[in-house]
Amino acid sequence: MQTYKVVVMGSCSVGKSALTIQLVKNCFVFNYDPTVEDSYCTQLVVDGETCQLDIIDNTGNKEHQAWRHQFMHHGEGFLCVYAVDDIKSFVDVNICDQLHKMKDADHVPFVFTANKTDLTDGLVTQVLGQEVARSFKVPFVETSAKTQKGVEQAFQELVREM
């Protein structure tokens, strides 16, 4: 069975932990507890093949950037998450550019992920998210950790990219 090292990245409060816990434990966490770093292991079926994901749920806190760089260095694939109700989180997702520089590669496997799509007061449109993903030449997936929408799909797309 193939094992993939996945890093979930993005600003604070975008739902990185909620997405990861929804995938791994099939439940939604209502309480926000800022993450420094958590790791999870789960199996996922992608195109009929079972694989193992070793997932690092990375901090969005800028005070821990040294850790973020360490995770970026060791990760094989990246779920770059922003919240549709937070313009700043969308702008801050420029970590994708950092990935290309750090990995010194033309192609770094990542999925541009819009989270909290269950909210009706979204500020970042689907079209804008798709345009940015297209500019990076990566998949775009809309998710809601709360409703489970697109959660498994986002991780499956990342495995396909890897």
PDB file of C-alpha atoms in Angstrom:
ATOM      1  CA  MET A   1       0.000   0.000   0.000  1.00  0.00           C
ATOM      2  CA  GLN A   2       1.349   3.409  -1.023  1.00  0.00           C
ATOM      3  CA  THR A   3       1.901   5.959   1.767  1.00  0.00           C
ATOM      4  CA  TYR A   4       1.695   9.720   1.168  1.00  0.00           C
ATOM      5  CA  LYS A   5       2.952  12.526   3.405  1.00  0.00           C
ATOM      6  CA  VAL A   6       0.293  15.249   3.323  1.00  0.00           C
ATOM      7  CA  VAL A   7       0.480  18.709   4.888  1.00  0.00           C
ATOM      8  CA  VAL A   8      -2.692  20.738   5.460  1.00  0.00           C
ATOM      9  CA  MET A   9      -1.791  24.444   5.265  1.00  0.00           C
ATOM     10  CA  GLY A  10      -3.485  27.828   5.457  1.00  0.00           C
ATOM     11  CA  SER A  11      -4.151  30.775   7.754  1.00  0.00           C
ATOM     12  CA  CYS A  12      -5.546  30.528  11.261  1.00  0.00           C
ATOM     13  CA  SER A  13      -9.240  29.613  11.588  1.00  0.00           C
ATOM     14  CA  VAL A  14      -9.811  28.418   8.016  1.00  0.00           C
ATOM     15  CA  GLY A  15     -10.815  24.917   9.127  1.00  0.00           C
ATOM     16  CA  LYS A  16      -7.655  22.895   8.504  1.00  0.00           C
ATOM     17  CA  SER A  17      -8.164  20.779  11.618  1.00  0.00           C
ATOM     18  CA  ALA A  18     -11.893  20.470  10.992  1.00  0.00           C
ATOM     19  CA  LEU A  19     -11.264  19.154   7.466  1.00  0.00           C
ATOM     20  CA  THR A  20      -8.653  16.703   8.676  1.00  0.00           C
ATOM     21  CA  ILE A  21     -10.753  15.428  11.584  1.00  0.00           C
ATOM     22  CA  GLN A  22     -13.782  15.123   9.310  1.00  0.00           C
ATOM     23  CA  LEU A  23     -11.747  12.885   6.979  1.00  0.00           C
ATOM     24  CA  VAL A  24     -10.088  10.813   9.705  1.00  0.00           C
ATOM     25  CA  LYS A  25     -12.841  10.544  12.333  1.00  0.00           C
ATOM     26  CA  ASN A  26     -15.958  11.389  10.312  1.00  0.00           C
ATOM     27  CA  CYS A  27     -17.090  14.071  12.733  1.00  0.00           C
ATOM     28  CA  PHE A  28     -17.200  17.856  12.907  1.00  0.00           C
ATOM     29  CA  VAL A  29     -15.397  19.726  15.668  1.00  0.00           C
ATOM     30  CA  PHE A  30     -17.415  22.752  16.792  1.00  0.00           C
ATOM     31  CA  ASN A  31     -14.879  24.164  19.247  1.00  0.00           C
ATOM     32  CA  TYR A  32     -11.957  26.125  17.827  1.00  0.00           C
ATOM     33  CA  ASP A  33      -8.671  25.271  19.480  1.00  0.00           C
ATOM     34  CA  PRO A  34      -5.649  26.770  17.677  1.00  0.00           C
ATOM     35  CA  THR A  35      -3.343  24.067  16.384  1.00  0.00           C
ATOM     36  CA  VAL A  36       0.412  24.140  16.594  1.00  0.00           C
ATOM     37  CA  GLU A  37       0.847  20.756  14.973  1.00  0.00           C
ATOM     38  CA  ASP A  38      -1.160  17.549  14.963  1.00  0.00           C
ATOM     39  CA  SER A  39      -0.580  14.402  12.980  1.00  0.00           C
ATOM     40  CA  TYR A  40      -3.040  11.809  11.797  1.00  0.00           C
ATOM     41  CA  CYS A  41      -2.906   8.588   9.847  1.00  0.00           C
ATOM     42  CA  THR A  42      -5.780   7.238   7.785  1.00  0.00           C
ATOM     43  CA  GLN A  43      -6.522   5.085   4.790  1.00  0.00           C
ATOM     44  CA  LEU A  44      -8.287   6.409   1.724  1.00  0.00           C
ATOM     45  CA  VAL A  45      -9.508   4.740  -1.442  1.00  0.00           C
ATOM     46  CA  VAL A  46      -8.525   6.649  -4.574  1.00  0.00           C
ATOM     47  CA  ASP A  47      -9.556   5.307  -7.975  1.00  0.00           C
ATOM     48  CA  GLY A  48     -10.084   1.841  -6.514  1.00  0.00           C
ATOM     49  CA  GLU A  49      -6.685   1.718  -4.775  1.00  0.00           C
ATOM     50  CA  THR A  50      -6.277   1.942  -1.003  1.00  0.00           C
ATOM     51  CA  CYS A  51      -3.508   4.225   0.196  1.00  0.00           C
ATOM     52  CA  GLN A  52      -2.334   5.514   3.540  1.00  0.00           C
ATOM     53  CA  LEU A  53      -2.185   9.216   4.322  1.00  0.00           C
ATOM     54  CA  ASP A  54       0.190  10.519   6.964  1.00  0.00           C
ATOM     55  CA  ILE A  55      -1.325  13.942   7.559  1.00  0.00           C
ATOM     56  CA  ILE A  56       0.314  16.890   9.307  1.00  0.00           C
ATOM     57  CA  ASP A  57      -2.248  19.478  10.375  1.00  0.00           C
ATOM     58  CA  ASN A  58      -0.044  22.546  10.312  1.00  0.00           C
ATOM     59  CA  THR A  59      -0.402  25.753  12.281  1.00  0.00           C
ATOM     60  CA  GLY A  60      -1.633  28.877  10.568  1.00  0.00           C
ATOM     61  CA  ASN A  61       0.029  30.989  13.233  1.00  0.00           C
ATOM     62  CA  LYS A  62       2.816  33.151  11.819  1.00  0.00           C
ATOM     63  CA  GLU A  63       4.759  32.870  15.086  1.00  0.00           C
ATOM     64  CA  HIS A  64       5.454  29.227  14.209  1.00  0.00           C
ATOM     65  CA  GLN A  65       6.748  29.805  10.674  1.00  0.00           C
ATOM     66  CA  ALA A  66       9.887  27.767  11.312  1.00  0.00           C
ATOM     67  CA  TRP A  67       7.690  24.727  11.895  1.00  0.00           C
ATOM     68  CA  ARG A  68       5.693  25.487   8.750  1.00  0.00           C
ATOM     69  CA  HIS A  69       8.893  25.520   6.697  1.00  0.00           C
ATOM     70  CA  GLN A  70       9.937  22.197   8.198  1.00  0.00           C
ATOM     71  CA  PHE A  71       6.584  20.641   7.244  1.00  0.00           C
ATOM     72  CA  MET A  72       6.784  22.164   3.771  1.00  0.00           C
ATOM     73  CA  HIS A  73      10.212  20.627   3.326  1.00  0.00           C
ATOM     74  CA  HIS A  74       9.130  17.108   4.351  1.00  0.00           C
ATOM     75  CA  GLY A  75       5.650  17.019   2.840  1.00  0.00           C
ATOM     76  CA  GLU A  76       4.946  15.363  -0.494  1.00  0.00           C
ATOM     77  CA  GLY A  77       1.561  16.954  -1.128  1.00  0.00           C
ATOM     78  CA  PHE A  78      -0.226  19.993   0.248  1.00  0.00           C
ATOM     79  CA  LEU A  79      -3.830  20.906   0.862  1.00  0.00           C
ATOM     80  CA  CYS A  80      -3.791  24.724   0.695  1.00  0.00           C
ATOM     81  CA  VAL A  81      -6.931  25.855   2.514  1.00  0.00           C
ATOM     82  CA  TYR A  82      -8.680  29.200   2.762  1.00  0.00           C
ATOM     83  CA  ALA A  83     -12.081  30.119   4.210  1.00  0.00           C
ATOM     84  CA  VAL A  84     -14.653  31.613   1.827  1.00  0.00           C
ATOM     85  CA  ASP A  85     -15.732  34.071   4.532  1.00  0.00           C
ATOM     86  CA  ASP A  86     -12.200  35.417   5.070  1.00  0.00           C
ATOM     87  CA  ILE A  87     -10.580  37.469   2.306  1.00  0.00           C
ATOM     88  CA  LYS A  88      -7.288  37.647   4.220  1.00  0.00           C
ATOM     89  CA  SER A  89      -7.033  33.843   4.316  1.00  0.00           C
ATOM     90  CA  PHE A  90      -7.478  33.820   0.536  1.00  0.00           C
ATOM     91  CA  VAL A  91      -4.734  36.419   0.061  1.00  0.00           C
ATOM     92  CA  ASP A  92      -2.447  34.638   2.541  1.00  0.00           C
ATOM     93  CA  VAL A  93      -2.617  31.384   0.606  1.00  0.00           C
ATOM     94  CA  ASN A  94       0.468  32.641  -1.248  1.00  0.00           C
ATOM     95  CA  ILE A  95       2.250  29.873   0.647  1.00  0.00           C
ATOM     96  CA  CYS A  96       1.778  28.024  -2.634  1.00  0.00           C
ATOM     97  CA  ASP A  97       4.480  30.229  -4.175  1.00  0.00           C
ATOM     98  CA  GLN A  98       6.708  29.428  -1.211  1.00  0.00           C
ATOM     99  CA  LEU A  99       6.212  25.721  -1.886  1.00  0.00           C
ATOM    100  CA  HIS A 100       7.611  26.035  -5.405  1.00  0.00           C
ATOM    101  CA  LYS A 101      10.661  27.931  -4.137  1.00  0.00           C
ATOM    102  CA  MET A 102      11.302  25.596  -1.218  1.00  0.00           C
ATOM    103  CA  LYS A 103      10.858  22.412  -3.231  1.00  0.00           C
ATOM    104  CA  ASP A 104      12.825  23.912  -6.153  1.00  0.00           C
ATOM    105  CA  ALA A 105      10.404  22.255  -8.535  1.00  0.00           C
ATOM    106  CA  ASP A 106       8.140  23.367 -11.342  1.00  0.00           C
ATOM    107  CA  HIS A 107       5.343  21.134 -10.093  1.00  0.00           C
ATOM    108  CA  VAL A 108       4.512  20.713  -6.412  1.00  0.00           C
ATOM    109  CA  PRO A 109       1.441  18.566  -5.731  1.00  0.00           C
ATOM    110  CA  PHE A 110      -1.209  20.668  -4.036  1.00  0.00           C
ATOM    111  CA  VAL A 111      -4.932  21.277  -4.110  1.00  0.00           C
ATOM    112  CA  PHE A 112      -6.381  24.769  -3.739  1.00  0.00           C
ATOM    113  CA  THR A 113      -9.192  24.275  -1.231  1.00  0.00           C
ATOM    114  CA  ALA A 114     -12.083  26.619  -0.409  1.00  0.00           C
ATOM    115  CA  ASN A 115     -13.530  25.722   2.981  1.00  0.00           C
ATOM    116  CA  LYS A 116     -16.660  26.788   4.880  1.00  0.00           C
ATOM    117  CA  THR A 117     -18.785  26.775   1.725  1.00  0.00           C
ATOM    118  CA  ASP A 118     -21.826  26.045   3.888  1.00  0.00           C
ATOM    119  CA  LEU A 119     -21.763  29.685   5.018  1.00  0.00           C
ATOM    120  CA  THR A 120     -24.107  32.055   3.217  1.00  0.00           C
ATOM    121  CA  ASP A 121     -21.929  35.110   3.767  1.00  0.00           C
ATOM    122  CA  GLY A 122     -19.003  33.961   1.623  1.00  0.00           C
ATOM    123  CA  LEU A 123     -16.754  36.778   0.447  1.00  0.00           C
ATOM    124  CA  VAL A 124     -14.507  34.798  -1.889  1.00  0.00           C
ATOM    125  CA  THR A 125     -16.456  33.535  -4.882  1.00  0.00           C
ATOM    126  CA  GLN A 126     -16.094  30.129  -6.462  1.00  0.00           C
ATOM    127  CA  VAL A 127     -15.028  31.794  -9.721  1.00  0.00           C
ATOM    128  CA  LEU A 128     -12.169  33.620  -7.996  1.00  0.00           C
ATOM    129  CA  GLY A 129     -10.980  30.414  -6.352  1.00  0.00           C
ATOM    130  CA  GLN A 130     -11.116  28.572  -9.672  1.00  0.00           C
ATOM    131  CA  GLU A 131      -9.145  31.323 -11.403  1.00  0.00           C
ATOM    132  CA  VAL A 132      -6.348  31.179  -8.845  1.00  0.00           C
ATOM    133  CA  ALA A 133      -6.227  27.373  -8.999  1.00  0.00           C
ATOM    134  CA  ARG A 134      -6.085  27.568 -12.784  1.00  0.00           C
ATOM    135  CA  SER A 135      -3.177  30.045 -12.553  1.00  0.00           C
ATOM    136  CA  PHE A 136      -1.302  27.542 -10.347  1.00  0.00           C
ATOM    137  CA  LYS A 137      -2.386  24.672 -12.663  1.00  0.00           C
ATOM    138  CA  VAL A 138      -3.778  22.683  -9.739  1.00  0.00           C
ATOM    139  CA  PRO A 139      -7.184  21.246  -8.807  1.00  0.00           C
ATOM    140  CA  PHE A 140      -9.732  23.402  -7.001  1.00  0.00           C
ATOM    141  CA  VAL A 141     -12.133  21.809  -4.525  1.00  0.00           C
ATOM    142  CA  GLU A 142     -14.901  23.439  -2.509  1.00  0.00           C
ATOM    143  CA  THR A 143     -15.340  21.933   0.938  1.00  0.00           C
ATOM    144  CA  SER A 144     -17.349  22.216   4.093  1.00  0.00           C
ATOM    145  CA  ALA A 145     -15.960  20.356   7.073  1.00  0.00           C
ATOM    146  CA  LYS A 146     -19.323  20.902   8.767  1.00  0.00           C
ATOM    147  CA  THR A 147     -21.455  19.235   6.060  1.00  0.00           C
ATOM    148  CA  GLN A 148     -18.696  16.899   4.759  1.00  0.00           C
ATOM    149  CA  LYS A 149     -19.014  18.449   1.279  1.00  0.00           C
ATOM    150  CA  GLY A 150     -15.910  17.788  -0.793  1.00  0.00           C
ATOM    151  CA  VAL A 151     -13.719  16.678   2.126  1.00  0.00           C
ATOM    152  CA  GLU A 152     -12.854  13.246   0.783  1.00  0.00           C
ATOM    153  CA  GLN A 153     -12.695  14.639  -2.761  1.00  0.00           C
ATOM    154  CA  ALA A 154     -10.046  17.205  -1.748  1.00  0.00           C
ATOM    155  CA  PHE A 155      -7.751  14.542  -0.305  1.00  0.00           C
ATOM    156  CA  GLN A 156      -8.397  12.206  -3.255  1.00  0.00           C
ATOM    157  CA  GLU A 157      -7.465  14.966  -5.698  1.00  0.00           C
ATOM    158  CA  LEU A 158      -4.267  15.552  -3.727  1.00  0.00           C
ATOM    159  CA  VAL A 159      -3.326  11.875  -3.966  1.00  0.00           C
ATOM    160  CA  ARG A 160      -3.917  12.024  -7.717  1.00  0.00           C
ATOM    161  CA  GLU A 161      -1.612  15.048  -7.914  1.00  0.00           C
ATOM    162  CA  MET A 162       1.117  13.175  -6.030  1.00  0.00           C
TER     163      MET A 162
END
